[in-house]
Coordinates of N, CA and C in Angstrom, one line a residue:
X1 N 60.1 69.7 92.0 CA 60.9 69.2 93.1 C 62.2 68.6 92.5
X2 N 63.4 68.9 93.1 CA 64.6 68.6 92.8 C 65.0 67.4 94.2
X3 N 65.6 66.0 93.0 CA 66.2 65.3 94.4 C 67.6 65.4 94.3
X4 N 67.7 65.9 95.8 CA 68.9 66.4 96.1 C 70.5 65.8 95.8
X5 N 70.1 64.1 95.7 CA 71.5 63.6 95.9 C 71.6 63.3 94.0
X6 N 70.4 63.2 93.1 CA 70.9 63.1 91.8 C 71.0 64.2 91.0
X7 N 69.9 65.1 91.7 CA 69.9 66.9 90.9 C 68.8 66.8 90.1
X8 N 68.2 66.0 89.8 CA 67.4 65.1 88.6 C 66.1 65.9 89.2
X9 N 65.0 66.7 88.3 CA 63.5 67.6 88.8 C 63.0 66.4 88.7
X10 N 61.8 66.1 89.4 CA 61.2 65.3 89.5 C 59.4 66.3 89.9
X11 N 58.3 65.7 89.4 CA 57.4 66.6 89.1 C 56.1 65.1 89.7
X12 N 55.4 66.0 90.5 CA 53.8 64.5 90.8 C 53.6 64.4 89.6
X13 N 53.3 62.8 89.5 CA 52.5 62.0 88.3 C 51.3 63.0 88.3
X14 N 50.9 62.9 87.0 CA 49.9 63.4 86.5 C 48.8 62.5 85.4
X15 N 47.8 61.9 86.2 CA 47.1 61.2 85.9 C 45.8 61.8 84.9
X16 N 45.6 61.3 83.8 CA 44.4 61.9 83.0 C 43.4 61.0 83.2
X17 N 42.4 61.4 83.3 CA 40.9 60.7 83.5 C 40.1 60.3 82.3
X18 N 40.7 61.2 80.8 CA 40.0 60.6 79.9 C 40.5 59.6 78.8
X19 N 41.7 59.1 79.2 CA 42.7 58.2 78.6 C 42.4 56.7 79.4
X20 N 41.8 57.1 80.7 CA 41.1 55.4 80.8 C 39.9 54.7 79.9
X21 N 39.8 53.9 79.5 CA 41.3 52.4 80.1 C 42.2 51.8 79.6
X22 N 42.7 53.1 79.2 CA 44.2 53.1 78.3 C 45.0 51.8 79.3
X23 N 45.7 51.1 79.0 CA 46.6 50.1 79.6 C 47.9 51.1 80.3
X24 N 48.3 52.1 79.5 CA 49.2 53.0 79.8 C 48.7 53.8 81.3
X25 N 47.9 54.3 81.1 CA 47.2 55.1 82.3 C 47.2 54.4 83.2
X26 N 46.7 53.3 82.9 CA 46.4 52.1 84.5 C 48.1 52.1 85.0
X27 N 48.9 52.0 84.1 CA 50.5 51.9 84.7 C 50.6 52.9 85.1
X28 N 50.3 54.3 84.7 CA 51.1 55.2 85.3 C 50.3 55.5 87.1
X29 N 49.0 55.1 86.5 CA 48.1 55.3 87.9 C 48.9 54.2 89.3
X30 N 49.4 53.2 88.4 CA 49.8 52.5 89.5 C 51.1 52.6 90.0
X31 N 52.2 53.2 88.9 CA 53.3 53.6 89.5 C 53.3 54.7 90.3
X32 N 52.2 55.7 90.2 CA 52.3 56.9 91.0 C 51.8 56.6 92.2
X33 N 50.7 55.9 92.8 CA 50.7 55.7 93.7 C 51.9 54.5 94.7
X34 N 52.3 53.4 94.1 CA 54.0 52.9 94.5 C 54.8 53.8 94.7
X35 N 55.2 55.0 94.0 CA 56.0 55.7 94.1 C 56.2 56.4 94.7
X36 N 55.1 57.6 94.8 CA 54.8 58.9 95.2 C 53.5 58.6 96.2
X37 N 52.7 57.7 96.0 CA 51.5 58.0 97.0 C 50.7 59.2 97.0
X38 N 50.8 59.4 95.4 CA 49.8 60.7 95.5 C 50.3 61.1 93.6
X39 N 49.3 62.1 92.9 CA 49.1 61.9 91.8 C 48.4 63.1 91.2
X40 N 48.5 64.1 90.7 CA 47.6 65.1 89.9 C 46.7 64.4 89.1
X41 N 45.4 65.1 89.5 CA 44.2 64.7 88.3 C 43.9 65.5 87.3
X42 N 43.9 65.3 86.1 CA 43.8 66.5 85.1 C 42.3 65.5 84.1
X43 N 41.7 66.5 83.6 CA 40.2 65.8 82.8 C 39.6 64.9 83.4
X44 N 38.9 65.5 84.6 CA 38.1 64.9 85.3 C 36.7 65.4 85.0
X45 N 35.9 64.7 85.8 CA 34.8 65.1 85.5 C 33.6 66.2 86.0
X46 N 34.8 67.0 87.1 CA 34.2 68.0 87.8 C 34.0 69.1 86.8
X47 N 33.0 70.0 86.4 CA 32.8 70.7 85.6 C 33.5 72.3 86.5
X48 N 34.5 73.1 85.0 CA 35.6 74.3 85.6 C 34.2 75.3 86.4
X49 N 33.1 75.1 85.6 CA 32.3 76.2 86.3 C 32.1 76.1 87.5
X50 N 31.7 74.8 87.7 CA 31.5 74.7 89.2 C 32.4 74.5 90.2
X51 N 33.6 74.5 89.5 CA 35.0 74.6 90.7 C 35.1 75.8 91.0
X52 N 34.8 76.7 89.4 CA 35.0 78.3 89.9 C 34.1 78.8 90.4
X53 N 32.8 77.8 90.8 CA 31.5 78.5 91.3 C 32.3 78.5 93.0
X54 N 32.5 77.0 93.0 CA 32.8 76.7 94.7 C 34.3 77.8 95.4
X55 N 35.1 78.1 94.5 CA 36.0 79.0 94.6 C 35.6 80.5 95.5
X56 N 34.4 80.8 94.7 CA 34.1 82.0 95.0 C 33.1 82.0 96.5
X57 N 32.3 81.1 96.5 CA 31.9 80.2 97.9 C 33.0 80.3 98.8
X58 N 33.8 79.5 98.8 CA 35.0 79.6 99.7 C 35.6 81.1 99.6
X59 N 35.7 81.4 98.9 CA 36.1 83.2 99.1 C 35.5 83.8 99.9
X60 N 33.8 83.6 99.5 CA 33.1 84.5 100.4 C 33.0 83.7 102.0
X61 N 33.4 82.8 102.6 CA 33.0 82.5 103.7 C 34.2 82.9 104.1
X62 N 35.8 82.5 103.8 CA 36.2 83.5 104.2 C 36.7 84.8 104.7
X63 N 36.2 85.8 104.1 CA 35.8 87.0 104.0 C 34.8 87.3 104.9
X64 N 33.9 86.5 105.8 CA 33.0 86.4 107.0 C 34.1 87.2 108.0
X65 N 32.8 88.0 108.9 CA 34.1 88.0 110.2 C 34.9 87.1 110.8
X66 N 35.7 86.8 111.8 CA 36.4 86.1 112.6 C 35.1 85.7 113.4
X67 N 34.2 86.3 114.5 CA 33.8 85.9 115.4 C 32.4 84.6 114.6
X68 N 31.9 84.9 112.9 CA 31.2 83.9 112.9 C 32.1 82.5 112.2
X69 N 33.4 83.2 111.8 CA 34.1 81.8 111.5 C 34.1 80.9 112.6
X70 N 34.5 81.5 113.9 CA 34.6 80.5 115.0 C 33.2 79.6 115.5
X71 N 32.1 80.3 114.8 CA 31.2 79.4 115.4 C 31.2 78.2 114.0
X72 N 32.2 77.7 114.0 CA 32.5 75.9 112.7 C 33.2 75.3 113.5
X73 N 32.1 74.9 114.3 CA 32.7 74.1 115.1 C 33.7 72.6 114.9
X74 N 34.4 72.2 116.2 CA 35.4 71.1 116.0 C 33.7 69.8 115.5
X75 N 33.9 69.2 114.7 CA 32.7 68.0 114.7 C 33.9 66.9 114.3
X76 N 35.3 66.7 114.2 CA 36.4 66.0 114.2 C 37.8 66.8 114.7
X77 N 37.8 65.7 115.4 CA 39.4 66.5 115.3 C 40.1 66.9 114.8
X78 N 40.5 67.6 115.0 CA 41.2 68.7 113.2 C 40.1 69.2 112.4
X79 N 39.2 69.5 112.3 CA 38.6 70.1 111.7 C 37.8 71.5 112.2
X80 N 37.3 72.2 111.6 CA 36.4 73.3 112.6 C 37.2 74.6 111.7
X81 N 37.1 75.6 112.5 CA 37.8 77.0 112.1 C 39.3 76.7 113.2
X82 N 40.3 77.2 112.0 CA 41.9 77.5 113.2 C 42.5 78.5 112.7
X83 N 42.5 79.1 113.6 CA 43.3 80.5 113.3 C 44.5 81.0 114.4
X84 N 45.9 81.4 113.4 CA 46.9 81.2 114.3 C 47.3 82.5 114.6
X85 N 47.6 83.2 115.1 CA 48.3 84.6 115.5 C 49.1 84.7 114.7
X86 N 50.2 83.6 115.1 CA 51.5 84.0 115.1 C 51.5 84.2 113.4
X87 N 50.8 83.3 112.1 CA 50.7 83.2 111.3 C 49.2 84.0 110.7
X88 N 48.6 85.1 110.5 CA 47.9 85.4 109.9 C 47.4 85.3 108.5
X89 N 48.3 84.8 107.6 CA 48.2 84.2 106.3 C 47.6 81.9 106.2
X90 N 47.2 82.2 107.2 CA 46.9 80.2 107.7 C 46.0 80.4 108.9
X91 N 44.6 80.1 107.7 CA 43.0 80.4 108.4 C 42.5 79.4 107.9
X92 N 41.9 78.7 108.6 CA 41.4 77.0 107.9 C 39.7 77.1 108.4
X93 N 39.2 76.5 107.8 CA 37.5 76.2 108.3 C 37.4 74.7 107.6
X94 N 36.4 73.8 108.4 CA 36.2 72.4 107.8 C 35.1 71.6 108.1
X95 N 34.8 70.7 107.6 CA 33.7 69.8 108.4 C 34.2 68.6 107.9
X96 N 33.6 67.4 108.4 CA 34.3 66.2 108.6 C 33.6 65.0 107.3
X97 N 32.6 65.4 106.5 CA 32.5 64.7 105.2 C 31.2 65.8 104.2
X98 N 32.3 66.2 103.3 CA 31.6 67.0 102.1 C 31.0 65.8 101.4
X99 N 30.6 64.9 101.5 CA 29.7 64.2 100.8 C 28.6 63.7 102.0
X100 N 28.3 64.3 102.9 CA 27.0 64.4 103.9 C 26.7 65.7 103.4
X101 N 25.4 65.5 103.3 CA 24.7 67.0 103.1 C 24.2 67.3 104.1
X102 N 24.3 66.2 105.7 CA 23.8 67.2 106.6 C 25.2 67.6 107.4
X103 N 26.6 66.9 106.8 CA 27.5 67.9 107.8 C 27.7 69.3 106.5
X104 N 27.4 69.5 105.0 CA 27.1 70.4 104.8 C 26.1 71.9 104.9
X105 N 24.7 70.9 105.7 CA 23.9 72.0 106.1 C 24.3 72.4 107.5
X106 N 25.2 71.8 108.3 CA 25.3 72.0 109.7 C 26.4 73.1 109.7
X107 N 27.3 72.8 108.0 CA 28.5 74.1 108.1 C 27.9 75.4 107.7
X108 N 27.0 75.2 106.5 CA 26.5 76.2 106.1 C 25.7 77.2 107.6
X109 N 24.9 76.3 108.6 CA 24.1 77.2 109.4 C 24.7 77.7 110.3
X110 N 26.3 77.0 110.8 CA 26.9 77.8 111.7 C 27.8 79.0 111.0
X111 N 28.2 79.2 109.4 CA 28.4 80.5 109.2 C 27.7 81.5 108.1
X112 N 26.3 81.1 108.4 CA 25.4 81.9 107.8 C 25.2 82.1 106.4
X113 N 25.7 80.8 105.6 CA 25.9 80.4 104.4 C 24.2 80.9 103.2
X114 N 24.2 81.6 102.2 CA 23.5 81.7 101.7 C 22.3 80.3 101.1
X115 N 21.5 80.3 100.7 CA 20.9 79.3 100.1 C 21.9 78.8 98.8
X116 N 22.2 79.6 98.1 CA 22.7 79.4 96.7 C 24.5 78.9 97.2
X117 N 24.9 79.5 98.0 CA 26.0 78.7 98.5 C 26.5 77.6 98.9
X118 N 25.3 77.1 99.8 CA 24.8 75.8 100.0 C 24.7 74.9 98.4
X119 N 23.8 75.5 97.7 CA 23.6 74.7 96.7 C 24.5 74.2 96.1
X120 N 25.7 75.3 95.8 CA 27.2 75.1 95.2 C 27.7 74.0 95.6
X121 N 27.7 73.9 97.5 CA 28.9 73.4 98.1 C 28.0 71.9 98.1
X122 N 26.7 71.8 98.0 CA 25.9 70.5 97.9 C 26.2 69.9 96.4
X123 N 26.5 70.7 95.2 CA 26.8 70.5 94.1 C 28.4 69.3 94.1
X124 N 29.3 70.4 94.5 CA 30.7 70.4 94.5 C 30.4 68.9 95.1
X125 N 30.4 68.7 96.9 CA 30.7 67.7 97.4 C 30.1 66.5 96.8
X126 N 29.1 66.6 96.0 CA 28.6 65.8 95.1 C 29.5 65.0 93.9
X127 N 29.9 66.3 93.2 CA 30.9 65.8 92.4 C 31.9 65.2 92.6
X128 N 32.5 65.8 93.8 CA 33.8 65.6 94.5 C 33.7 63.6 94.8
X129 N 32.8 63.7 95.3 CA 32.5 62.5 95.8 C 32.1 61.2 94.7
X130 N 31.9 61.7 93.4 CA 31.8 60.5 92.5 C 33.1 60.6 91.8
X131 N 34.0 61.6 91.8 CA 35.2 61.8 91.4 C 36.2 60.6 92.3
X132 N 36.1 60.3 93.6 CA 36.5 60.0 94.1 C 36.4 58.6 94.1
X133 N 35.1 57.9 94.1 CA 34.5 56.8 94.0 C 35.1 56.0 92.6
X134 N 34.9 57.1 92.0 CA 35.5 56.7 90.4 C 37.3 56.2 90.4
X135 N 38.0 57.3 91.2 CA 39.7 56.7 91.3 C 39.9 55.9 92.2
X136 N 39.1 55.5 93.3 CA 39.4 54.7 94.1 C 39.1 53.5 93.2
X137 N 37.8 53.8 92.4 CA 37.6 52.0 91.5 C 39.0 52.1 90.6
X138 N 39.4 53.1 90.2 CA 40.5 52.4 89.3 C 42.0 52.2 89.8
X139 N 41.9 52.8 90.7 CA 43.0 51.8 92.2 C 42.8 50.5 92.1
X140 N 41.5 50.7 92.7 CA 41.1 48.6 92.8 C 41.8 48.0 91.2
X141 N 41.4 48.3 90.6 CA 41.6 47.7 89.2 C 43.1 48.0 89.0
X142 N 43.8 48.8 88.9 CA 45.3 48.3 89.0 C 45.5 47.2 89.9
X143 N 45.4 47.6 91.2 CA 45.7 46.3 92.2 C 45.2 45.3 92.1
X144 N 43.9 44.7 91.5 CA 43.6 43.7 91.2 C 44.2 43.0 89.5
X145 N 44.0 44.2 88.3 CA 45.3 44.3 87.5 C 46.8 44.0 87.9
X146 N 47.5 43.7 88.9 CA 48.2 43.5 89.3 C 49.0 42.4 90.0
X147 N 47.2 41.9 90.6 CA 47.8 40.6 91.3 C 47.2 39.5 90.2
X148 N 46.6 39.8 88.7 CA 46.5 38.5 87.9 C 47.4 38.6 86.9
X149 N 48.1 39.7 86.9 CA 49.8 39.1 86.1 C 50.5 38.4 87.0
X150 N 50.7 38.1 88.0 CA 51.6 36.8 88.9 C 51.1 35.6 88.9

């Protein structure tokens, strides 16, 4: 991304996960969120297989007809299957917490999700979900890092 008025590329922070609790990391984790509100994670703890396992999962539901995408139902607003005419390259499907395994069995059964697909996507939101737990604690810890230097 280029800003416009200095010309100067500017690129998302990119936060490493195996350099905590570098002192350095905790700064940069905490300037990217001040700054940008958002941050690339790189060496985390999601294993490549099973992102490329869940890839191919998402491929194949995908690749479902239309008429059983639409049965993913709205269970939040904004979520569900959306499909636009006007735009046939922007097809979305969703459910409202990958770390419930029963709004993952409820997505799996409305589009006829394999067993072993399930397993993946029970795997993934697993991960996904200690991945998360994990940067949110080291959020807390800059911000609390933060208010005992004043």
């Amino acid at each position: 991304m280029v800003n416009m008025s200095t010309g100067v590329i500017l690129s998302i922070p990119m936060i490493d996960m195996q350099k905590f609790p570098d002192e350095e990391e905790y700064k940069k984790l905490r300037e990217a969120c001040d700054e940008w509100g958002c941050f690339r994670v790189v060496n985390h703890s999601l294993p490549k297989s099973l992102m490329e396992e869940m890839k191919k999962v998402a491929t194949c539901l995908h690749d479902r007809p239309r008429e059983i995408k639409k049965r993913n139902a709205d269970v939040a607003k904004g979520s569900g299957y959306t499909y636009l005419p006007i735009n046939p390259l922007y097809e979305n499907m969703g459910f409202h917490d990958f770390g419930s395994s029963l709004d993952i069995d409820t997505f799996c059964s409305q589009l006829d999700a394999s067993p072993h697909d399930k397993e993946i996507m029970k795997a993934y939101g697993k991960a996904i979900q200690e991945l998360a737990v994990d940067i949110a604690r080291k959020i807390n810890e800059c911000v609390v890092g933060l208010a005992m230097q004043f």
